[in-house]
């Protein structure tokens, strides 16, 4: 496998990462965690897992600026959606409910009607805020900055959000789109697919340390694309944020097909559900895990969201206390449930909703800026980014974009974290090992050497060479 090669099971669009969330400011076990004013560059991270995890390690006096580069505007739109959900205030949504909605949107090809209404509401708010920002060339929220994107890219974001808000009259069936991918991936093995699913789980994911992923949940996800079912209800509405357009050549013509083109093998459980500091969640009985990857995902995410609440305040209610979910009264939670269960309340645009600033948590000292997909090679040309980044993260799918110019934009003590191919299940052990060797070679050519303590084979950590 060469760096940048597409793997059929992983798809051509990366909707989630292939490794657990990491605090990118303490990625090198051999060094103390960095503090102060810090800049982190994410290249192809696909989801906000590293952003949320890194925030948990900040001191009150720290300031974190995260710079995000993705390879398509559809992935940028989804990143913004997931960050929007993460920053909802406890007044607007309890932490428990926010965790459920986030996981449904994050990992399910089909979602409940109520979650779909929340997705449409978020899309409408993001579309409005970016549209307003276009006229002022500013950003609409202190933590979310899209002003560095080109105007055509922001126009594209608005188009995507409006498509989510008002899908086509004959929307693509998520279940059919999923089945098309599964059939294409398995080919003649489709009729024996349950055996294929079981093999991938027990002989690959479980053998690589992901034993907490349960067979029932994994097989259901492989069959239908629904990874997280936390409430009784009908998971029948297409998750528009996981549908994208892929161009095919047919008889000499280019045909755009809207469908599901992401991962159908490794699973969304890897981002939040396979590691935890709470050892009780990893206990076994009769050699079987008592908790599942879904349970661990819920606990981990809720803890991350609690950290955001502790550090944040509501923009539209800055003079009021910002309670955590445990401080909310039963009456306020009941009122919140009524609002969220009222479809009309999700889509109407009240005067206060049309404010340029989104009513989300303002997480003190934290800012996320989105850069153009083609900007990585251009950063060294601007003095602004010279020796700027304390940590650079790069996904397995985009590592081929790294070169010697990376040294020019990283700080003298910078760390480079690269996602490896351990959980790309279509690859053989030899291909996974070969990819790791290729990553080491690319990092070396970029001016980085392996960190002394490589305690994981999911991510490779490198330190910048001394001048």
CSV table of C-alpha atoms in Angstrom, one decimal:
chain,number,residue,atom,x,y,z
A,1,UNK,CA,0.0,0.0,0.0
A,2,UNK,CA,1.3,3.4,-0.9
A,3,UNK,CA,0.4,6.5,1.2
A,4,UNK,CA,-2.8,8.0,0.0
A,5,UNK,CA,-4.2,4.8,-1.6
A,6,UNK,CA,-7.9,4.4,-1.4
A,7,UNK,CA,-9.1,1.2,0.4
A,8,UNK,CA,-12.5,0.0,-0.7
A,9,UNK,CA,-13.9,-0.8,2.7
A,10,UNK,CA,-12.7,2.5,4.1
A,11,UNK,CA,-14.4,4.4,1.3
A,12,UNK,CA,-13.3,7.5,-0.5
A,13,UNK,CA,-14.8,9.9,2.1
A,14,UNK,CA,-13.6,9.8,5.6
A,15,UNK,CA,-16.4,10.5,8.0
A,16,UNK,CA,-14.7,9.4,11.2
A,17,UNK,CA,-11.2,8.6,12.3
A,18,UNK,CA,-9.5,5.1,12.5
A,19,UNK,CA,-8.1,5.6,15.9
A,20,UNK,CA,-9.2,6.8,19.4
A,21,UNK,CA,-9.3,10.4,20.5
A,22,UNK,CA,-5.9,11.8,21.6
A,23,UNK,CA,-4.8,14.8,23.6
A,24,UNK,CA,-2.5,16.2,20.9
A,25,UNK,CA,-0.6,18.4,23.4
A,26,UNK,CA,0.6,15.4,25.4
A,27,UNK,CA,1.1,13.0,22.4
A,28,UNK,CA,4.7,12.3,23.2
A,29,UNK,CA,4.9,10.4,26.5
A,30,UNK,CA,8.6,11.4,26.8
A,31,UNK,CA,7.7,15.1,27.2
A,32,UNK,CA,5.7,17.1,29.6
A,33,UNK,CA,2.4,18.5,28.3
A,34,UNK,CA,2.6,21.9,26.7
A,35,UNK,CA,0.9,24.9,28.2
A,36,UNK,CA,0.3,28.6,27.3
A,37,UNK,CA,-0.8,29.9,23.9
A,38,UNK,CA,-0.9,26.8,21.7
A,39,UNK,CA,-1.5,26.1,18.0
A,40,UNK,CA,-2.5,22.7,16.6
A,41,UNK,CA,-2.9,21.7,13.0
A,42,UNK,CA,-5.2,18.9,12.0
A,43,UNK,CA,-4.9,17.5,8.5
A,44,UNK,CA,-7.7,15.1,7.6
A,45,UNK,CA,-8.9,14.3,11.2
A,46,UNK,CA,-12.4,13.8,9.8
A,47,UNK,CA,-14.2,14.3,13.2
A,48,UNK,CA,-13.7,16.5,16.3
A,49,UNK,CA,-12.5,13.7,18.6
A,50,UNK,CA,-9.0,15.1,19.0
A,51,UNK,CA,-10.2,18.7,19.5
A,52,UNK,CA,-12.6,17.6,22.3
A,53,UNK,CA,-9.9,15.4,24.0
A,54,UNK,CA,-7.2,18.1,23.8
A,55,UNK,CA,-9.5,20.7,25.4
A,56,UNK,CA,-9.9,18.5,28.5
A,57,UNK,CA,-6.2,18.9,29.3
A,58,UNK,CA,-6.2,22.7,29.1
A,59,UNK,CA,-5.5,24.8,32.2
A,60,UNK,CA,-7.6,27.9,32.8
A,61,UNK,CA,-4.6,30.1,31.6
A,62,UNK,CA,-4.1,28.1,28.4
A,63,UNK,CA,-5.3,29.2,25.0
A,64,UNK,CA,-5.8,26.7,22.2
A,65,UNK,CA,-6.1,27.5,18.5
A,66,UNK,CA,-6.9,24.5,16.3
A,67,UNK,CA,-6.5,24.8,12.5
A,68,UNK,CA,-8.4,22.2,10.4
A,69,UNK,CA,-7.7,21.1,6.9
A,70,UNK,CA,-10.0,18.5,5.3
A,71,UNK,CA,-10.0,17.2,1.7
A,72,UNK,CA,-13.6,18.1,0.9
A,73,UNK,CA,-16.1,20.7,1.9
A,74,UNK,CA,-18.6,17.9,2.7
A,75,UNK,CA,-16.3,16.8,5.5
A,76,UNK,CA,-15.8,20.4,6.6
A,77,UNK,CA,-19.6,20.8,6.8
A,78,UNK,CA,-19.9,17.7,8.9
A,79,UNK,CA,-17.1,18.8,11.2
A,80,UNK,CA,-19.0,22.1,11.8
A,81,UNK,CA,-22.2,20.2,12.5
A,82,UNK,CA,-20.5,17.9,15.1
A,83,UNK,CA,-18.9,20.9,16.7
A,84,UNK,CA,-22.2,22.8,16.7
A,85,UNK,CA,-23.8,19.8,18.5
A,86,UNK,CA,-20.9,19.6,21.0
A,87,UNK,CA,-21.2,23.3,21.9
A,88,UNK,CA,-25.0,23.3,22.5
A,89,UNK,CA,-25.6,24.8,26.0
A,90,UNK,CA,-27.2,22.7,28.8
A,91,UNK,CA,-30.2,25.1,28.6
A,92,UNK,CA,-30.8,24.1,25.0
A,93,UNK,CA,-30.1,20.4,25.5
A,94,UNK,CA,-29.1,18.2,28.5
A,95,UNK,CA,-25.7,16.6,28.3
A,96,UNK,CA,-27.3,13.1,28.2
A,97,UNK,CA,-29.5,14.0,25.3
A,98,UNK,CA,-26.7,15.8,23.5
A,99,UNK,CA,-24.5,12.7,23.8
A,100,UNK,CA,-27.3,10.6,22.2
A,101,UNK,CA,-28.0,13.0,19.4
A,102,UNK,CA,-24.3,13.4,18.7
A,103,UNK,CA,-23.7,9.7,18.5
A,104,UNK,CA,-26.7,9.1,16.2
A,105,UNK,CA,-25.5,11.8,13.8
A,106,UNK,CA,-21.9,10.7,14.1
A,107,UNK,CA,-22.3,7.0,13.4
A,108,UNK,CA,-25.8,6.1,12.0
A,109,UNK,CA,-26.7,6.0,8.3
A,110,UNK,CA,-30.4,6.3,9.5
A,111,UNK,CA,-31.5,8.3,12.5
A,112,UNK,CA,-34.7,8.9,14.4
A,113,UNK,CA,-37.1,11.6,13.3
A,114,UNK,CA,-36.4,13.7,16.3
A,115,UNK,CA,-32.7,13.6,15.6
A,116,UNK,CA,-33.3,14.5,12.0
A,117,UNK,CA,-35.2,17.6,13.1
A,118,UNK,CA,-32.3,18.6,15.3
A,119,UNK,CA,-29.9,18.1,12.3
A,120,UNK,CA,-32.1,20.3,10.1
A,121,UNK,CA,-32.2,22.9,12.8
A,122,UNK,CA,-28.4,22.9,13.2
A,123,UNK,CA,-28.0,23.0,9.4
A,124,UNK,CA,-30.3,26.0,9.2
A,125,UNK,CA,-28.4,27.9,11.9
A,126,UNK,CA,-25.0,27.1,10.4
A,127,UNK,CA,-26.2,28.1,6.9
A,128,UNK,CA,-27.6,31.4,8.2
A,129,UNK,CA,-24.5,32.2,10.2
A,130,UNK,CA,-22.1,31.5,7.4
A,131,UNK,CA,-24.3,33.4,5.0
A,132,UNK,CA,-24.2,36.4,7.3
A,133,UNK,CA,-20.4,36.1,7.7
A,134,UNK,CA,-20.0,36.2,3.9
A,135,UNK,CA,-21.1,39.8,3.8
A,136,UNK,CA,-18.8,40.8,6.7
A,137,UNK,CA,-15.8,38.5,6.0
A,138,UNK,CA,-15.9,37.6,9.7
A,139,UNK,CA,-16.8,34.5,11.7
A,140,UNK,CA,-20.1,33.9,13.4
A,141,UNK,CA,-18.9,32.4,16.7
A,142,UNK,CA,-15.8,32.9,18.8
A,143,UNK,CA,-15.0,29.2,18.7
A,144,UNK,CA,-15.9,28.5,15.1
A,145,UNK,CA,-14.1,30.4,12.4
A,146,UNK,CA,-14.8,29.9,8.7
A,147,UNK,CA,-13.6,33.3,7.6
A,148,UNK,CA,-10.3,31.9,6.2
A,149,UNK,CA,-12.1,29.8,3.6
A,150,UNK,CA,-12.5,31.1,0.1
A,151,UNK,CA,-15.9,32.7,-0.8
A,152,UNK,CA,-16.7,29.9,-3.1
A,153,UNK,CA,-16.0,27.4,-0.4
A,154,UNK,CA,-18.3,29.1,2.1
A,155,UNK,CA,-20.9,29.2,-0.7
A,156,UNK,CA,-20.5,25.5,-1.0
A,157,UNK,CA,-20.9,25.1,2.8
A,158,UNK,CA,-24.2,27.0,2.6
A,159,UNK,CA,-25.3,24.8,-0.3
A,160,UNK,CA,-24.6,21.6,1.7
A,161,UNK,CA,-26.4,22.9,4.8
A,162,UNK,CA,-29.4,23.8,2.8
A,163,UNK,CA,-29.4,20.3,1.2
A,164,UNK,CA,-29.4,18.8,4.6
A,165,UNK,CA,-32.2,21.1,5.7
A,166,UNK,CA,-34.3,20.5,2.7
A,167,UNK,CA,-33.3,17.2,1.0
A,168,UNK,CA,-34.5,16.5,-2.5
A,169,UNK,CA,-38.1,15.5,-3.0
A,170,UNK,CA,-36.9,12.0,-3.8
A,171,UNK,CA,-34.1,11.6,-1.3
A,172,UNK,CA,-31.6,8.8,-1.6
A,173,UNK,CA,-32.4,5.8,0.5
A,174,UNK,CA,-29.7,5.4,3.1
A,175,UNK,CA,-30.4,1.7,3.5
A,176,UNK,CA,-30.2,1.1,-0.3
A,177,UNK,CA,-27.0,3.3,-0.5
A,178,UNK,CA,-25.4,1.3,2.3
A,179,UNK,CA,-26.4,-2.0,0.7
A,180,UNK,CA,-24.9,-1.0,-2.6
A,181,UNK,CA,-21.5,-0.4,-0.9
A,182,UNK,CA,-21.7,-3.7,1.0
A,183,UNK,CA,-22.5,-5.6,-2.2
A,184,UNK,CA,-19.7,-3.9,-4.1
A,185,UNK,CA,-17.2,-4.6,-1.3
A,186,UNK,CA,-18.0,-8.2,-0.7
A,187,UNK,CA,-18.9,-9.3,-4.3
A,188,UNK,CA,-19.5,-13.0,-4.5
A,189,UNK,CA,-19.1,-13.2,-0.7
A,190,UNK,CA,-22.3,-11.2,-0.1
A,191,UNK,CA,-24.5,-14.2,0.5
A,192,UNK,CA,-22.2,-15.3,3.3
A,193,UNK,CA,-21.7,-11.8,4.6
A,194,UNK,CA,-22.5,-12.7,8.2
A,195,UNK,CA,-19.5,-14.9,8.3
A,196,UNK,CA,-17.4,-12.2,6.7
A,197,UNK,CA,-18.6,-9.7,9.4
A,198,UNK,CA,-17.8,-12.1,12.2
A,199,UNK,CA,-14.3,-12.8,10.8
A,200,UNK,CA,-13.5,-9.1,10.5
A,201,UNK,CA,-14.6,-8.6,14.1
A,202,UNK,CA,-13.1,-11.5,15.9
A,203,UNK,CA,-9.9,-12.0,13.8
A,204,UNK,CA,-9.1,-8.4,13.1
A,205,UNK,CA,-10.7,-5.8,15.4
A,206,UNK,CA,-10.7,-8.0,18.5
A,207,UNK,CA,-7.2,-9.2,17.8
A,208,UNK,CA,-6.1,-5.6,17.5
A,209,UNK,CA,-7.3,-4.7,21.0
A,210,UNK,CA,-10.9,-3.7,20.2
A,211,UNK,CA,-12.5,-6.6,22.1
A,212,UNK,CA,-15.1,-4.3,23.6
A,213,UNK,CA,-16.9,-4.0,20.3
A,214,UNK,CA,-19.8,-6.4,20.7
A,215,UNK,CA,-20.7,-8.8,17.9
A,216,UNK,CA,-24.4,-7.9,18.0
A,217,UNK,CA,-23.8,-4.1,17.5
A,218,UNK,CA,-21.0,-4.6,15.0
A,219,UNK,CA,-22.9,-7.0,12.8
A,220,UNK,CA,-26.0,-4.7,12.9
A,221,UNK,CA,-23.8,-1.7,11.8
A,222,UNK,CA,-22.3,-3.8,9.0
A,223,UNK,CA,-25.7,-4.8,7.8
A,224,UNK,CA,-27.6,-1.5,8.1
A,225,UNK,CA,-25.1,1.3,8.9
A,226,UNK,CA,-26.8,1.9,12.3
A,227,UNK,CA,-24.1,1.8,15.0
A,228,UNK,CA,-25.8,3.5,17.9
A,229,UNK,CA,-29.3,2.7,19.1
A,230,UNK,CA,-29.7,4.3,22.5
A,231,UNK,CA,-33.4,4.8,22.6
A,232,UNK,CA,-36.4,2.8,21.5
A,233,UNK,CA,-37.6,4.3,18.2
A,234,UNK,CA,-37.6,4.0,14.5
A,235,UNK,CA,-34.2,4.6,12.9
A,236,UNK,CA,-35.6,5.1,9.4
A,237,UNK,CA,-34.7,8.7,8.4
A,238,UNK,CA,-31.6,9.1,6.2
A,239,UNK,CA,-28.7,10.9,8.0
A,240,UNK,CA,-28.1,13.6,5.4
A,241,UNK,CA,-24.7,14.4,6.9
A,242,UNK,CA,-23.4,11.0,5.8
A,243,UNK,CA,-24.5,11.2,2.2
A,244,UNK,CA,-22.2,12.8,-0.3
A,245,UNK,CA,-21.6,13.0,-4.1
A,246,UNK,CA,-19.2,10.8,-6.0
A,247,UNK,CA,-18.4,11.3,-9.7
A,248,UNK,CA,-18.2,8.1,-11.9
A,249,UNK,CA,-17.3,7.7,-15.5
A,250,UNK,CA,-19.9,5.9,-17.5
A,251,UNK,CA,-19.6,5.4,-21.3
A,252,UNK,CA,-17.3,8.4,-21.5
A,253,UNK,CA,-19.6,10.7,-19.4
A,254,UNK,CA,-19.1,11.9,-15.9
A,255,UNK,CA,-22.1,11.0,-13.7
A,256,UNK,CA,-22.5,12.4,-10.1
A,257,UNK,CA,-24.1,9.9,-7.7
A,258,UNK,CA,-25.3,10.8,-4.3
A,259,UNK,CA,-24.9,8.0,-1.8
A,260,UNK,CA,-22.9,6.7,1.1
A,261,UNK,CA,-19.2,6.6,0.2
A,262,UNK,CA,-17.6,6.2,3.6
A,263,UNK,CA,-16.3,3.4,5.9
A,264,UNK,CA,-18.3,0.2,5.9
A,265,UNK,CA,-15.7,-2.0,7.7
A,266,UNK,CA,-13.8,-0.5,10.6
A,267,UNK,CA,-16.8,1.2,12.3
A,268,UNK,CA,-17.4,4.5,14.1
A,269,UNK,CA,-16.8,2.8,17.5
A,270,UNK,CA,-13.0,3.5,17.1
A,271,UNK,CA,-13.2,7.2,17.8
A,272,UNK,CA,-14.8,7.2,21.2
A,273,UNK,CA,-15.7,3.6,22.1
A,274,UNK,CA,-12.5,1.4,22.4
A,275,UNK,CA,-10.5,3.2,25.1
A,276,UNK,CA,-11.5,4.6,28.5
A,277,UNK,CA,-9.7,5.7,31.7
A,278,UNK,CA,-12.6,4.2,33.7
A,279,UNK,CA,-11.5,0.6,34.1
A,280,UNK,CA,-14.9,-0.5,35.4
A,281,UNK,CA,-16.1,-0.1,31.8
A,282,UNK,CA,-13.6,-2.7,30.7
A,283,UNK,CA,-14.5,-5.4,33.2
A,284,UNK,CA,-15.2,-8.9,31.9
A,285,UNK,CA,-17.5,-11.7,33.2
A,286,UNK,CA,-17.0,-15.2,31.8
A,287,UNK,CA,-14.4,-13.7,29.5
A,288,UNK,CA,-17.0,-11.4,28.0
A,289,UNK,CA,-17.0,-7.6,28.2
A,290,UNK,CA,-19.8,-6.4,30.4
A,291,UNK,CA,-20.0,-3.1,28.6
A,292,UNK,CA,-20.0,-2.4,24.9
A,293,UNK,CA,-18.3,0.1,22.7
A,294,UNK,CA,-21.6,2.0,22.6
A,295,UNK,CA,-21.6,2.3,26.4
A,296,UNK,CA,-18.0,3.5,26.4
A,297,UNK,CA,-18.7,6.0,23.7
A,298,UNK,CA,-21.6,7.5,25.7
A,299,UNK,CA,-19.5,7.8,28.9
A,300,UNK,CA,-16.5,9.3,27.1
A,301,UNK,CA,-18.5,11.8,25.1
A,302,UNK,CA,-20.5,12.9,28.1
A,303,UNK,CA,-17.3,13.5,30.1
A,304,UNK,CA,-15.9,15.6,27.1
A,305,UNK,CA,-19.1,17.6,27.0
A,306,UNK,CA,-19.0,18.2,30.7
A,307,UNK,CA,-15.5,19.7,30.3
A,308,UNK,CA,-16.8,22.0,27.6
A,309,UNK,CA,-19.6,23.2,29.9
A,310,UNK,CA,-17.2,23.8,32.7
A,311,UNK,CA,-15.0,26.0,30.5
A,312,UNK,CA,-17.7,27.7,28.5
A,313,UNK,CA,-20.5,30.2,28.7
A,314,UNK,CA,-23.6,30.9,26.6
A,315,UNK,CA,-23.0,33.8,24.2
A,316,UNK,CA,-26.6,35.1,24.5
A,317,UNK,CA,-26.7,34.6,28.3
A,318,UNK,CA,-23.3,35.7,29.5
A,319,UNK,CA,-24.7,37.4,32.6
A,320,UNK,CA,-26.5,34.3,33.7
A,321,UNK,CA,-24.8,31.2,35.4
A,322,UNK,CA,-24.0,28.4,33.1
A,323,UNK,CA,-25.3,25.2,34.9
A,324,UNK,CA,-24.2,21.7,34.1
A,325,UNK,CA,-26.7,19.0,33.4
A,326,UNK,CA,-26.7,17.8,37.0
A,327,UNK,CA,-27.8,21.3,38.1
A,328,UNK,CA,-30.8,21.5,35.8
A,329,UNK,CA,-34.1,21.3,37.5
A,330,UNK,CA,-36.6,18.6,36.5
A,331,UNK,CA,-39.0,21.2,35.2
A,332,UNK,CA,-36.3,22.7,32.9
A,333,UNK,CA,-35.5,19.3,31.5
A,334,UNK,CA,-39.2,18.6,30.8
A,335,UNK,CA,-39.6,22.0,29.1
A,336,UNK,CA,-36.5,21.2,27.0
A,337,UNK,CA,-37.9,17.8,26.0
A,338,UNK,CA,-41.1,19.5,24.8
A,339,UNK,CA,-39.2,22.0,22.7
A,340,UNK,CA,-37.0,19.4,21.1
A,341,UNK,CA,-40.0,17.1,20.4
A,342,UNK,CA,-41.8,19.9,18.7
A,343,UNK,CA,-40.8,19.8,15.0
A,344,UNK,CA,-42.0,23.4,14.4
A,345,UNK,CA,-39.6,24.6,17.1
A,346,UNK,CA,-36.6,23.1,15.2
A,347,UNK,CA,-37.1,24.9,11.9
A,348,UNK,CA,-38.7,28.3,12.7
A,349,UNK,CA,-36.4,31.3,12.6
A,350,UNK,CA,-37.2,33.6,15.5
A,351,UNK,CA,-35.7,37.1,15.6
A,352,UNK,CA,-33.2,36.0,18.2
A,353,UNK,CA,-32.2,33.0,16.0
A,354,UNK,CA,-31.2,35.4,13.2
A,355,UNK,CA,-28.5,37.0,15.3
A,356,UNK,CA,-25.1,36.8,13.7
A,357,UNK,CA,-23.7,34.9,16.7
A,358,UNK,CA,-24.8,31.3,17.3
A,359,UNK,CA,-26.2,30.6,20.7
A,360,UNK,CA,-23.6,28.1,21.6
A,361,UNK,CA,-21.0,27.7,24.4
A,362,UNK,CA,-18.1,30.1,24.1
A,363,UNK,CA,-15.3,27.9,25.3
A,364,UNK,CA,-12.8,30.2,27.0
A,365,UNK,CA,-9.5,30.4,25.1
A,366,UNK,CA,-10.5,27.9,22.4
A,367,UNK,CA,-10.9,28.6,18.7
A,368,UNK,CA,-11.2,26.3,15.7
A,369,UNK,CA,-10.3,27.8,12.3
A,370,UNK,CA,-11.0,26.0,9.0
A,371,UNK,CA,-8.6,26.3,6.1
A,372,UNK,CA,-9.1,25.5,2.4
A,373,UNK,CA,-8.6,21.9,1.3
A,374,UNK,CA,-5.6,22.9,-0.8
A,375,UNK,CA,-3.9,25.1,1.8
A,376,UNK,CA,-1.3,22.7,3.4
A,377,UNK,CA,1.3,23.4,0.7
A,378,UNK,CA,0.6,27.1,0.8
A,379,UNK,CA,1.1,27.7,4.6
A,380,UNK,CA,4.9,27.8,4.4
A,381,UNK,CA,4.6,30.7,1.9
A,382,UNK,CA,3.0,33.0,4.6
A,383,UNK,CA,5.0,34.5,7.4
A,384,UNK,CA,2.0,34.2,9.7
A,385,UNK,CA,2.5,30.4,9.9
A,386,UNK,CA,6.3,30.4,10.3
A,387,UNK,CA,7.3,28.1,13.2
A,388,UNK,CA,3.7,28.3,14.5
A,389,UNK,CA,2.3,24.8,15.2
A,390,UNK,CA,3.1,23.0,18.4
A,391,UNK,CA,1.5,19.8,17.2
A,392,UNK,CA,0.5,18.6,13.7
A,393,UNK,CA,-1.9,15.6,13.3
A,394,UNK,CA,-2.2,13.9,9.9
A,395,UNK,CA,-4.6,11.1,9.0
A,396,UNK,CA,-3.5,8.0,7.1
A,397,UNK,CA,-5.4,9.1,4.0
A,398,UNK,CA,-3.6,12.5,3.8
A,399,UNK,CA,0.0,11.6,4.9
A,400,UNK,CA,1.2,11.7,1.3
A,401,UNK,CA,0.7,15.5,1.4
A,402,UNK,CA,3.4,16.0,3.9
A,403,UNK,CA,6.9,17.1,2.7
A,404,UNK,CA,9.9,19.0,3.9
A,405,UNK,CA,8.0,22.3,4.0
A,406,UNK,CA,6.3,21.1,7.2
A,407,UNK,CA,9.4,21.9,9.1
A,408,UNK,CA,8.9,25.6,8.2
A,409,UNK,CA,5.5,25.9,9.9
A,410,UNK,CA,6.2,23.9,13.1
A,411,UNK,CA,7.7,25.2,16.3
A,412,UNK,CA,11.2,24.0,17.4
A,413,UNK,CA,9.6,21.6,20.0
A,414,UNK,CA,6.8,20.5,17.7
A,415,UNK,CA,5.3,17.0,17.7
A,416,UNK,CA,4.0,15.2,14.6
A,417,UNK,CA,1.2,12.6,15.1
A,418,UNK,CA,0.3,10.4,12.1
A,419,UNK,CA,-2.6,7.9,12.0
A,420,UNK,CA,-1.4,4.4,11.0
A,421,UNK,CA,-3.3,1.7,9.1
A,422,UNK,CA,-3.8,-0.7,12.0
A,423,UNK,CA,-7.6,-0.5,11.7
A,424,UNK,CA,-8.0,-0.5,8.0
A,425,UNK,CA,-9.3,-4.0,7.8
A,426,UNK,CA,-8.9,-4.6,4.1
A,427,UNK,CA,-5.1,-4.5,4.4
A,428,UNK,CA,-2.9,-7.4,5.2
A,429,UNK,CA,-0.4,-7.4,8.1
A,430,UNK,CA,2.4,-6.9,5.6
A,431,UNK,CA,0.6,-3.9,4.1
A,432,UNK,CA,0.0,-2.4,7.5
A,433,UNK,CA,3.7,-2.8,8.4
A,434,UNK,CA,4.7,-1.4,5.0
A,435,UNK,CA,2.5,1.6,5.5
A,436,UNK,CA,4.1,2.3,8.9
A,437,UNK,CA,7.6,2.1,7.3
A,438,UNK,CA,6.4,4.5,4.6
A,439,UNK,CA,5.1,6.9,7.3
A,440,UNK,CA,8.4,6.9,9.1
A,441,UNK,CA,10.1,7.7,5.8
A,442,UNK,CA,7.8,10.6,5.0
A,443,UNK,CA,8.2,12.0,8.5
A,444,UNK,CA,12.0,11.8,8.2
A,445,UNK,CA,11.9,13.6,4.9
A,446,UNK,CA,9.7,16.3,6.6
A,447,UNK,CA,12.3,16.9,9.3
A,448,UNK,CA,11.0,14.6,12.1
A,449,UNK,CA,12.4,11.7,14.0
A,450,UNK,CA,10.4,9.0,16.0
A,451,UNK,CA,9.6,9.8,19.6
A,452,UNK,CA,11.5,7.7,22.1
A,453,UNK,CA,8.4,6.1,23.6
A,454,UNK,CA,6.1,4.6,20.9
A,455,UNK,CA,3.5,3.0,23.2
A,456,UNK,CA,0.9,2.6,20.5
A,457,UNK,CA,0.7,1.2,17.0
A,458,UNK,CA,-2.5,3.2,16.1
A,459,UNK,CA,-0.6,6.5,15.9
A,460,UNK,CA,3.1,7.2,15.1
A,461,UNK,CA,4.5,10.1,17.1
A,462,UNK,CA,7.5,12.1,15.9
A,463,UNK,CA,9.6,15.0,17.3
A,464,UNK,CA,11.1,17.7,15.2
A,465,UNK,CA,14.8,17.3,14.6
A,466,UNK,CA,17.1,19.7,16.4
A,467,UNK,CA,18.6,22.3,14.2
